[in-house]
GROMACS .gro file of C-alpha atoms in nm:
model
  458
    1MET     CA    1   2.932  -2.160  -0.881
    2ASP     CA    2   3.114  -1.831  -0.934
    3PRO     CA    3   2.947  -1.493  -0.871
    4SER     CA    4   2.893  -1.423  -1.240
    5ASN     CA    5   2.701  -1.747  -1.281
    6ASP     CA    6   2.502  -1.670  -0.968
    7TYR     CA    7   2.401  -1.336  -1.117
    8HIS     CA    8   2.289  -1.480  -1.451
    9PHE     CA    9   2.106  -1.764  -1.281
   10LEU     CA   10   1.915  -1.534  -1.047
   11ASN     CA   11   1.815  -1.315  -1.341
   12GLN     CA   12   1.642  -1.621  -1.485
   13ILE     CA   13   1.423  -1.655  -1.177
   14LEU     CA   14   1.323  -1.292  -1.132
   15TRP     CA   15   0.968  -1.247  -0.996
   16ARG     CA   16   0.972  -1.587  -0.827
   17ARG     CA   17   0.950  -1.634  -0.455
   18VAL     CA   18   1.282  -1.732  -0.299
   19LYS     CA   19   1.411  -1.813   0.045
   20LEU     CA   20   1.728  -1.631   0.150
   21THR     CA   21   1.935  -1.785   0.425
   22LEU     CA   22   2.157  -1.518   0.575
   23VAL     CA   23   2.434  -1.525   0.828
   24SER     CA   24   2.186  -1.387   1.078
   25GLY     CA   25   1.837  -1.485   0.965
   26VAL     CA   26   1.606  -1.635   0.702
   27PHE     CA   27   1.375  -1.436   0.474
   28GLU     CA   28   1.129  -1.518   0.196
   29GLY     CA   29   1.007  -1.284  -0.075
   30VAL     CA   30   0.962  -1.213  -0.444
   31LEU     CA   31   1.293  -1.165  -0.626
   32HIS     CA   32   1.256  -0.811  -0.760
   33HIS     CA   33   1.612  -0.732  -0.871
   34VAL     CA   34   1.960  -0.879  -0.862
   35ASP     CA   35   2.280  -0.682  -0.915
   36PRO     CA   36   2.607  -0.815  -1.066
   37ASP     CA   37   2.766  -0.734  -0.730
   38LYS     CA   38   2.529  -0.981  -0.562
   39ILE     CA   39   2.289  -0.723  -0.426
   40VAL     CA   40   1.946  -0.884  -0.402
   41VAL     CA   41   1.619  -0.691  -0.372
   42LEU     CA   42   1.306  -0.868  -0.248
   43LYS     CA   43   0.945  -0.752  -0.239
   44LYS     CA   44   0.664  -0.883  -0.019
   45VAL     CA   45   0.920  -0.997   0.233
   46LYS     CA   46   0.854  -1.228   0.526
   47ASN     CA   47   1.087  -1.292   0.817
   48VAL     CA   48   1.067  -1.671   0.842
   49GLU     CA   49   1.200  -1.682   1.197
   50THR     CA   50   0.945  -1.438   1.342
   51GLY     CA   51   0.662  -1.506   1.096
   52GLN     CA   52   0.613  -1.132   1.045
   53ASN     CA   53   0.584  -0.960   0.708
   54VAL     CA   54   0.814  -0.671   0.620
   55PRO     CA   55   0.633  -0.389   0.435
   56GLY     CA   56   0.787  -0.252   0.116
   57VAL     CA   57   1.113  -0.384  -0.028
   58LYS     CA   58   1.426  -0.511   0.145
   59ILE     CA   59   1.784  -0.515   0.016
   60PHE     CA   60   2.034  -0.790   0.095
   61PHE     CA   61   2.406  -0.783   0.022
   62GLY     CA   62   2.611  -1.074  -0.109
   63HIS     CA   63   2.844  -1.098   0.190
   64GLU     CA   64   2.551  -1.176   0.421
   65ILE     CA   65   2.380  -1.433   0.195
   66VAL     CA   66   2.456  -1.800   0.266
   67ASN     CA   67   2.201  -1.969   0.038
   68VAL     CA   68   1.923  -1.884  -0.208
   69GLU     CA   69   1.645  -2.139  -0.250
   70PRO     CA   70   1.377  -2.078  -0.517
   71LEU     CA   71   1.025  -2.166  -0.409
   72ASP     CA   72   0.746  -2.303  -0.628
   73GLU     CA   73   0.565  -1.978  -0.687
   74VAL     CA   74   0.570  -1.716  -0.962
   75GLU     CA   75   0.474  -1.354  -0.905
   76GLN     CA   76   0.241  -1.235  -1.181
   77GLY     CA   77   0.062  -0.905  -1.225
   78SER     CA   78   0.036  -0.837  -0.852
   79VAL     CA   79  -0.176  -1.151  -0.803
   80ARG     CA   80  -0.031  -1.469  -0.659
   81GLU     CA   81  -0.151  -1.825  -0.631
   82LYS     CA   82  -0.025  -1.983  -0.310
   83THR     CA   83   0.054  -2.350  -0.264
   84SER     CA   84  -0.035  -2.520   0.060
   85SER     CA   85   0.323  -2.632   0.112
   86VAL     CA   86   0.669  -2.567  -0.030
   87SER     CA   87   0.899  -2.847  -0.134
   88LYS     CA   88   1.264  -2.784  -0.204
   89ASP     CA   89   1.265  -3.039  -0.487
   90SER     CA   90   0.934  -2.932  -0.638
   91LEU     CA   91   0.942  -2.624  -0.855
   92ASN     CA   92   0.622  -2.658  -1.055
   93THR     CA   93   0.492  -2.313  -1.128
   94GLU     CA   94   0.128  -2.226  -1.147
   95GLY     CA   95   0.037  -1.911  -1.341
   96THR     CA   96  -0.252  -1.690  -1.264
   97ARG     CA   97  -0.510  -1.564  -1.508
   98MET     CA   98  -0.613  -1.200  -1.519
   99GLU     CA   99  -0.963  -1.144  -1.398
  100LYS     CA  100  -1.187  -0.929  -1.609
  101MET     CA  101  -1.225  -0.584  -1.459
  102LYS     CA  102  -1.559  -0.521  -1.300
  103GLY     CA  103  -1.671  -0.162  -1.276
  104GLU     CA  104  -1.804  -0.042  -0.947
  105ASN     CA  105  -2.179   0.000  -0.941
  106LEU     CA  106  -2.228   0.340  -0.781
  107LYS     CA  107  -2.573   0.473  -0.715
  108VAL     CA  108  -2.680   0.809  -0.579
  109CYS     CA  109  -2.854   0.771  -0.246
  110GLU     CA  110  -3.079   1.039  -0.108
  111PRO     CA  111  -2.986   1.126   0.252
  112THR     CA  112  -3.229   0.970   0.494
  113SER     CA  113  -3.366   1.131   0.803
  114PRO     CA  114  -3.154   1.096   1.119
  115ALA     CA  115  -3.461   0.952   1.282
  116LEU     CA  116  -3.455   0.650   1.054
  117LYS     CA  117  -3.228   0.438   1.268
  118ALA     CA  118  -3.412   0.108   1.240
  119PRO     CA  119  -3.176  -0.047   0.981
  120ILE     CA  120  -2.873   0.040   1.192
  121ALA     CA  121  -2.924  -0.201   1.481
  122PRO     CA  122  -2.913  -0.529   1.285
  123LEU     CA  123  -2.615  -0.406   1.086
  124LEU     CA  124  -2.428  -0.319   1.402
  125ASN     CA  125  -2.507  -0.661   1.543
  126ASP     CA  126  -2.346  -0.816   1.234
  127LEU     CA  127  -2.025  -0.629   1.314
  128LYS     CA  128  -1.975  -0.817   1.639
  129ASN     CA  129  -1.849  -1.120   1.447
  130SER     CA  130  -1.624  -0.918   1.219
  131PRO     CA  131  -1.263  -1.046   1.240
  132SER     CA  132  -1.126  -0.691   1.228
  133GLU     CA  133  -1.317  -0.609   1.544
  134GLU     CA  134  -1.093  -0.846   1.736
  135LYS     CA  135  -0.802  -0.609   1.683
  136GLU     CA  136  -0.759  -0.335   1.939
  137VAL     CA  137  -0.689   0.025   1.848
  138THR     CA  138  -0.668   0.313   2.091
  139TYR     CA  139  -0.840   0.636   1.990
  140THR     CA  140  -0.964   0.960   2.144
  141VAL     CA  141  -1.301   1.109   2.051
  142ILE     CA  142  -1.296   1.490   2.042
  143ASP     CA  143  -1.653   1.619   2.067
  144GLN     CA  144  -1.602   1.929   2.284
  145PHE     CA  145  -1.345   2.208   2.311
  146GLN     CA  146  -1.262   2.175   2.680
  147GLN     CA  147  -0.958   1.968   2.779
  148LYS     CA  148  -0.913   1.716   2.496
  149PHE     CA  149  -0.928   1.951   2.195
  150GLY     CA  150  -0.643   2.177   2.309
  151ALA     CA  151  -0.420   1.885   2.405
  152ALA     CA  152  -0.486   1.720   2.068
  153MET     CA  153  -0.390   2.038   1.881
  154LEU     CA  154  -0.065   2.070   2.076
  155HIS     CA  155   0.031   1.711   1.996
  156ILE     CA  156  -0.065   1.724   1.627
  157LYS     CA  157   0.118   2.053   1.564
  158LYS     CA  158   0.444   1.889   1.674
  159GLN     CA  159   0.422   1.623   1.402
  160SER     CA  160   0.599   1.626   1.066
  161VAL     CA  161   0.380   1.348   0.921
  162LEU     CA  162   0.024   1.247   1.003
  163SER     CA  163  -0.263   1.067   0.833
  164VAL     CA  164  -0.609   1.210   0.765
  165ALA     CA  165  -0.942   1.053   0.670
  166ALA     CA  166  -1.299   1.179   0.668
  167GLU     CA  167  -1.647   1.035   0.701
  168GLY     CA  168  -1.996   1.153   0.623
  169PRO     CA  169  -2.266   1.118   0.359
  170ASN     CA  170  -2.112   1.205   0.023
  171VAL     CA  171  -1.810   1.405   0.141
  172CYS     CA  172  -1.760   1.682  -0.117
  173ARG     CA  173  -1.876   2.041  -0.169
  174HIS     CA  174  -2.241   1.931  -0.178
  175GLY     CA  175  -2.218   1.665   0.093
  176LYS     CA  176  -2.167   1.659   0.467
  177LEU     CA  177  -1.857   1.613   0.679
  178TYR     CA  178  -1.943   1.449   1.011
  179TRP     CA  179  -1.607   1.307   1.122
  180LEU     CA  180  -1.242   1.396   1.060
  181GLN     CA  181  -0.987   1.134   1.166
  182VAL     CA  182  -0.624   1.228   1.235
  183ALA     CA  183  -0.353   0.979   1.330
  184THR     CA  184   0.008   1.027   1.434
  185ASN     CA  185   0.264   0.756   1.507
  186SER     CA  186   0.134   0.724   1.861
  187ARG     CA  187  -0.222   0.858   1.877
  188VAL     CA  188  -0.553   0.855   1.689
  189TYR     CA  189  -0.802   1.141   1.718
  190LEU     CA  190  -1.161   1.130   1.597
  191PHE     CA  191  -1.297   1.485   1.561
  192ASP     CA  192  -1.677   1.506   1.573
  193ILE     CA  193  -1.725   1.784   1.318
  194PHE     CA  194  -2.103   1.758   1.344
  195LEU     CA  195  -2.091   1.863   1.711
  196LEU     CA  196  -1.783   2.085   1.699
  197GLY     CA  197  -1.886   2.268   1.382
  198SER     CA  198  -1.662   2.504   1.186
  199ARG     CA  199  -1.498   2.619   1.510
  200ALA     CA  200  -1.298   2.297   1.505
  201PHE     CA  201  -1.116   2.430   1.200
  202SER     CA  202  -1.082   2.792   1.313
  203ASN     CA  203  -0.945   2.675   1.649
  204GLY     CA  204  -0.656   2.476   1.504
  205LEU     CA  205  -0.743   2.215   1.243
  206GLN     CA  206  -0.731   2.463   0.953
  207MET     CA  207  -0.379   2.569   1.047
  208ILE     CA  208  -0.269   2.206   1.049
  209LEU     CA  209  -0.438   2.112   0.721
  210GLU     CA  210  -0.288   2.415   0.544
  211ASP     CA  211   0.058   2.387   0.704
  212LYS     CA  212   0.314   2.314   0.431
  213ARG     CA  213   0.556   2.175   0.689
  214ILE     CA  214   0.325   1.895   0.799
  215LEU     CA  215   0.279   1.609   0.553
  216LYS     CA  216  -0.077   1.476   0.539
  217VAL     CA  217  -0.119   1.114   0.422
  218ILE     CA  218  -0.461   1.064   0.258
  219HIS     CA  219  -0.613   0.802   0.029
  220ASP     CA  220  -0.786   0.992  -0.256
  221CYS     CA  221  -0.762   1.350  -0.137
  222ARG     CA  222  -0.988   1.492  -0.411
  223TRP     CA  223  -1.321   1.493  -0.234
  224LEU     CA  224  -1.196   1.595   0.108
  225SER     CA  225  -1.007   1.881  -0.058
  226ASP     CA  226  -1.325   1.977  -0.244
  227CYS     CA  227  -1.530   1.972   0.076
  228LEU     CA  228  -1.278   2.165   0.287
  229SER     CA  229  -1.229   2.431   0.020
  230HIS     CA  230  -1.594   2.504  -0.061
  231GLN     CA  231  -1.752   2.453   0.280
  232TYR     CA  232  -1.481   2.575   0.517
  233GLY     CA  233  -1.244   2.786   0.304
  234ILE     CA  234  -0.950   2.553   0.375
  235MET     CA  235  -0.676   2.493   0.119
  236LEU     CA  236  -0.534   2.147   0.188
  237ASN     CA  237  -0.154   2.151   0.149
  238ASN     CA  238   0.141   1.909   0.145
  239VAL     CA  239  -0.040   1.582   0.079
  240PHE     CA  240   0.096   1.233   0.014
  241ASP     CA  241  -0.190   1.059  -0.165
  242THR     CA  242  -0.160   0.682  -0.139
  243GLN     CA  243  -0.398   0.634  -0.434
  244VAL     CA  244  -0.169   0.843  -0.657
  245ALA     CA  245   0.139   0.668  -0.519
  246ASP     CA  246  -0.015   0.330  -0.603
  247VAL     CA  247  -0.052   0.433  -0.970
  248PHE     CA  248   0.302   0.575  -0.974
  249GLN     CA  249   0.442   0.252  -0.831
  250PHE     CA  250   0.247   0.045  -1.086
  251SER     CA  251   0.394   0.256  -1.368
  252MET     CA  252   0.743   0.207  -1.231
  253GLU     CA  253   0.696  -0.168  -1.192
  254THR     CA  254   0.565  -0.209  -1.549
  255GLY     CA  255   0.830   0.007  -1.714
  256GLY     CA  256   0.608   0.309  -1.775
  257PHE     CA  257   0.262   0.164  -1.839
  258LEU     CA  258  -0.043   0.300  -1.659
  259PRO     CA  259  -0.325   0.093  -1.506
  260ASN     CA  260  -0.680   0.118  -1.635
  261CYS     CA  261  -0.814   0.201  -1.288
  262ILE     CA  262  -0.723   0.336  -0.949
  263SER     CA  263  -0.721   0.131  -0.630
  264THR     CA  264  -0.942   0.146  -0.325
  265LEU     CA  265  -0.782   0.161   0.017
  266GLN     CA  266  -0.857  -0.209   0.068
  267GLN     CA  267  -0.683  -0.304  -0.256
  268SER     CA  268  -0.381  -0.086  -0.175
  269LEU     CA  269  -0.342  -0.242   0.169
  270ILE     CA  270  -0.357  -0.594   0.024
  271ARG     CA  271  -0.108  -0.513  -0.253
  272HIS     CA  272   0.148  -0.309  -0.064
  273LEU     CA  273   0.115  -0.405   0.302
  274ASN     CA  274   0.013  -0.765   0.235
  275VAL     CA  275  -0.269  -0.727   0.485
  276ALA     CA  276  -0.492  -1.033   0.519
  277PRO     CA  277  -0.845  -0.966   0.387
  278LYS     CA  278  -1.000  -1.061   0.720
  279TYR     CA  279  -0.841  -0.758   0.881
  280LEU     CA  280  -1.001  -0.531   0.622
  281SER     CA  281  -1.358  -0.650   0.661
  282PHE     CA  282  -1.433  -0.332   0.855
  283LEU     CA  283  -1.393  -0.127   0.537
  284GLU     CA  284  -1.658  -0.329   0.358
  285ASP     CA  285  -1.879  -0.322   0.666
  286ARG     CA  286  -1.854   0.056   0.667
  287GLN     CA  287  -1.945   0.064   0.299
  288LYS     CA  288  -2.249  -0.153   0.367
  289LEU     CA  289  -2.361   0.068   0.653
  290THR     CA  290  -2.334   0.382   0.443
  291GLN     CA  291  -2.525   0.214   0.162
  292GLU     CA  292  -2.807   0.103   0.390
  293ASN     CA  293  -2.834   0.434   0.575
  294PRO     CA  294  -2.616   0.728   0.461
  295GLU     CA  295  -2.695   0.914   0.783
  296VAL     CA  296  -2.556   0.637   1.004
  297TRP     CA  297  -2.262   0.865   1.090
  298PHE     CA  298  -2.511   1.118   1.227
  299THR     CA  299  -2.598   0.887   1.517
  300ARG     CA  300  -2.497   1.023   1.860
  301PRO     CA  301  -2.340   0.876   2.051
  302LEU     CA  302  -2.175   0.682   1.771
  303PRO     CA  303  -2.146   0.311   1.862
  304PRO     CA  304  -1.795   0.192   1.958
  305SER     CA  305  -1.788  -0.048   1.661
  306LEU     CA  306  -1.823   0.247   1.422
  307LEU     CA  307  -1.568   0.456   1.610
  308LYS     CA  308  -1.325   0.167   1.579
  309MET     CA  309  -1.383   0.157   1.203
  310LEU     CA  310  -1.291   0.524   1.176
  311ALA     CA  311  -0.978   0.474   1.385
  312LEU     CA  312  -0.857   0.165   1.198
  313GLU     CA  313  -0.898   0.331   0.858
  314VAL     CA  314  -0.679   0.631   0.939
  315THR     CA  315  -0.422   0.425   1.130
  316TYR     CA  316  -0.340   0.207   0.828
  317LEU     CA  317  -0.238   0.506   0.615
  318LEU     CA  318   0.100   0.576   0.777
  319PRO     CA  319   0.250   0.228   0.726
  320LEU     CA  320   0.098   0.222   0.376
  321ARG     CA  321   0.292   0.538   0.290
  322THR     CA  322   0.614   0.384   0.423
  323ALA     CA  323   0.567   0.070   0.212
  324LEU     CA  324   0.489   0.270  -0.102
  325LEU     CA  325   0.794   0.492  -0.050
  326ASP     CA  326   1.015   0.185  -0.012
  327GLU     CA  327   0.883   0.041  -0.338
  328MET     CA  328   0.913   0.369  -0.527
  329MET     CA  329   1.268   0.423  -0.401
  330SER     CA  330   1.390   0.068  -0.468
  331ASP     CA  331   1.551   0.151  -0.804
  332LEU     CA  332   1.728   0.452  -0.657
  333THR     CA  333   1.859   0.244  -0.369
  334THR     CA  334   1.984  -0.023  -0.609
  335LEU     CA  335   2.156   0.231  -0.834
  336VAL     CA  336   2.326   0.403  -0.542
  337GLY     CA  337   2.442   0.065  -0.412
  338GLY     CA  338   2.609  -0.002  -0.746
  339TYR     CA  339   2.745   0.354  -0.758
  340LEU     CA  340   2.936   0.307  -0.433
  341LYS     CA  341   3.157   0.024  -0.552
  342PRO     CA  342   3.336   0.086  -0.887
  343CYS     CA  343   3.593   0.338  -0.764
  344ARG     CA  344   3.622   0.198  -0.416
  345GLU     CA  345   3.676  -0.163  -0.521
  346GLY     CA  346   3.829  -0.118  -0.868
  347SER     CA  347   4.195  -0.198  -0.926
  348ALA     CA  348   4.452   0.074  -0.981
  349ASP     CA  349   4.495  -0.035  -1.345
  350GLN     CA  350   4.121  -0.009  -1.410
  351LEU     CA  351   4.103   0.339  -1.263
  352ALA     CA  352   4.423   0.470  -1.421
  353GLY     CA  353   4.244   0.626  -1.719
  354ALA     CA  354   3.938   0.742  -1.527
  355GLN     CA  355   3.867   1.113  -1.513
  356PRO     CA  356   3.695   1.225  -1.189
  357THR     CA  357   3.556   1.531  -1.366
  358CYS     CA  358   3.398   1.336  -1.654
  359MET     CA  359   3.023   1.408  -1.675
  360GLU     CA  360   2.935   1.127  -1.914
  361LEU     CA  361   2.662   0.900  -1.779
  362PRO     CA  362   2.836   0.612  -1.596
  363GLU     CA  363   2.775   0.250  -1.690
  364GLU     CA  364   2.626   0.185  -1.346
  365LEU     CA  365   2.337   0.423  -1.419
  366LEU     CA  366   2.268   0.296  -1.770
  367GLN     CA  367   2.120  -0.020  -1.619
  368LEU     CA  368   1.809   0.181  -1.529
  369LYS     CA  369   1.721   0.166  -1.898
  370ASP     CA  370   1.755  -0.212  -1.883
  371PHE     CA  371   1.527  -0.228  -1.578
  372GLN     CA  372   1.254  -0.042  -1.764
  373LYS     CA  373   1.288  -0.252  -2.079
  374GLN     CA  374   1.265  -0.580  -1.888
  375ARG     CA  375   0.961  -0.462  -1.695
  376ARG     CA  376   0.778  -0.346  -2.007
  377GLU     CA  377   0.840  -0.681  -2.176
  378ARG     CA  378   0.710  -0.866  -1.873
  379ALA     CA  379   0.406  -0.639  -1.838
  380VAL     CA  380   0.306  -0.692  -2.203
  381LYS     CA  381   0.309  -1.069  -2.144
  382GLU     CA  382   0.116  -1.067  -1.820
  383TYR     CA  383  -0.148  -0.796  -1.862
  384ARG     CA  384  -0.422  -0.740  -2.114
  385MET     CA  385  -0.440  -0.392  -2.265
  386ASN     CA  386  -0.752  -0.189  -2.333
  387ALA     CA  387  -0.824   0.038  -2.632
  388ARG     CA  388  -0.660   0.333  -2.455
  389GLY     CA  389  -0.331   0.149  -2.414
  390LEU     CA  390  -0.382   0.103  -2.039
  391LEU     CA  391  -0.305  -0.225  -1.866
  392ILE     CA  392  -0.614  -0.397  -1.730
  393ARG     CA  393  -0.547  -0.439  -1.364
  394THR     CA  394  -0.679  -0.731  -1.167
  395MET     CA  395  -0.949  -0.620  -0.928
  396LEU     CA  396  -0.898  -0.734  -0.571
  397HIS     CA  397  -1.206  -0.800  -0.363
  398PRO     CA  398  -1.109  -0.851   0.004
  399LYS     CA  399  -1.405  -1.066   0.105
  400GLN     CA  400  -1.386  -1.274  -0.213
  401SER     CA  401  -1.016  -1.331  -0.151
  402GLU     CA  402  -1.092  -1.449   0.198
  403THR     CA  403  -1.369  -1.680   0.082
  404ALA     CA  404  -1.151  -1.826  -0.190
  405THR     CA  405  -0.897  -1.942   0.067
  406ALA     CA  406  -1.152  -2.077   0.313
  407GLY     CA  407  -1.112  -2.449   0.388
  408LYS     CA  408  -0.747  -2.450   0.291
  409GLU     CA  409  -0.465  -2.471   0.538
  410GLU     CA  410  -0.309  -2.127   0.522
  411LYS     CA  411   0.068  -2.154   0.530
  412GLU     CA  412   0.148  -1.788   0.468
  413SER     CA  413   0.154  -1.526   0.738
  414ARG     CA  414  -0.002  -1.195   0.649
  415VAL     CA  415   0.027  -0.861   0.821
  416SER     CA  416  -0.228  -0.774   1.084
  417PRO     CA  417  -0.270  -0.420   1.217
  418ASN     CA  418  -0.062  -0.491   1.525
  419ASP     CA  419   0.225  -0.636   1.317
  420THR     CA  420   0.255  -0.319   1.113
  421PHE     CA  421   0.201  -0.035   1.356
  422HIS     CA  422   0.117   0.047   1.710
  423PRO     CA  423  -0.189   0.277   1.723
  424PHE     CA  424  -0.238   0.477   2.064
  425LYS     CA  425   0.026   2.209  -1.140
  426GLU     CA  426  -0.311   2.417  -1.094
  427ALA     CA  427  -0.577   2.432  -1.372
  428GLY     CA  428  -0.799   2.729  -1.445
  429THR     CA  429  -1.107   2.512  -1.417
  430SER     CA  430  -1.167   2.203  -1.210
  431THR     CA  431  -1.070   1.873  -1.373
  432LEU     CA  432  -1.259   1.669  -1.116
  433PRO     CA  433  -1.541   1.443  -1.227
  434PRO     CA  434  -1.884   1.509  -1.077
  435CYS     CA  435  -1.915   1.481  -0.700
  436PRO     CA  436  -1.906   1.107  -0.619
  437ALA     CA  437  -2.215   0.915  -0.529
  438LEU     CA  438  -2.230   0.731  -0.201
  439GLU     CA  439  -2.018   0.418  -0.233
  440LYS     CA  440  -2.150   0.070  -0.204
  441THR     CA  441  -1.849   0.080  -0.183
  442GLY     CA  442   2.973  -2.198  -0.176
  443SER     CA  443   2.755  -2.080  -0.419
  444TRP     CA  444   2.450  -1.941  -0.257
  445ILE     CA  445   2.219  -2.109  -0.509
  446SER     CA  446   2.042  -2.425  -0.400
  447PRO     CA  447   2.182  -2.709  -0.620
  448SER     CA  448   1.844  -2.884  -0.634
  449LEU     CA  449   1.683  -2.634  -0.870
  450ASN     CA  450   1.548  -2.761  -1.203
  451LEU     CA  451   1.379  -2.492  -1.405
  452PRO     CA  452   1.092  -2.602  -1.632
  453GLU     CA  453   1.186  -2.596  -1.998
  454GLY     CA  454   1.083  -2.288  -2.191
  455LEU     CA  455   1.016  -2.085  -1.878
  456GLN     CA  456   1.121  -1.728  -1.943
  457PHE     CA  457   1.140  -1.437  -1.706
  458ALA     CA  458   1.177  -1.071  -1.786
   0.00000   0.00000   0.00000
């Protein structure tokens, strides 16, 4: 099969999972884009030889591809139905239905007295069997200014990117900030703001949080920004918000549509890092603890299981940012790849009439319009739309996802924490909603392919 046929054929199986056999490896993933020059872009990539998942997107070039084998799975609306095994001769596709969005049931909880610690013990005992607790993460608790605090400040100030999270009952201008978590590529610090007080900020944290040269990765920065501004006079600067990035990426993937809701950290990690739900159980455990006793984070000393929750949460943010950036930059990378070739590989006759100074939009860049059109057409088919014209996004529930797959032999390999990282315009009035309540919350195509009749892909 000639390259032109390869290109048209692969365009027919966009959004399906494929196996790429390369000169130096084998990868599986969702076929996200294919270029006429045999540049292939995959999402949700897995290295078959190592069994590890590759966050974000990965680009493969035609000269390194030996074979492309479609698998019996279709990617739909960010939700996939896995088969227990993959047969080369079996390409029956199984669609997924969009679940009806369920709103979060948020209730305001009155802070309980720190003395009411009775409900905490049984909840902490439940955490011992949590799968996420089996994963190790190294962290340093900073609860005094001698020794550790100064060393932590020196290390953090040298960073260009770090992740930040916060914990306490109802973190906002009217709530309380008990813990501030900061992670770099090599270390995790848990600052005990309850014990350190505002001096923790005046002695270095404020400078870091306001520093425009240090990028802070946060999931939903609104309430932490609200708290820091009104309680400590700190103006949070230079933030990469993974919740905002998730919406931006969704809009890009659907050709400009917006989702009807934002994503929790758990949902973002499942979607973009392909993290197995069992590794995220700690986030739901934390939500349950806060629901049962909002002052649980007031406990001193804080139990190791809770400290580990704080550390794991902030550690996930850095690889999540990397994956989101890869996805958001995939179109740019594809366009640049196509931009490199026309002049370099074109014949002298083809380039004879070309004008280097011509500023007319090149043909290679016009395909961006085609990308967007195809994605919009696909999105309209696969998503329901609400009265506001927003696409109704499937809600992911980590524990439900895990339960749904229980009893089945799991063939896929998902990312665990250790696979992904190694821990050691301004308005005159606020546009924020009310302060949040406490959450409960030859040819390289396999010749055996037979596409089902009538199957269409955007």
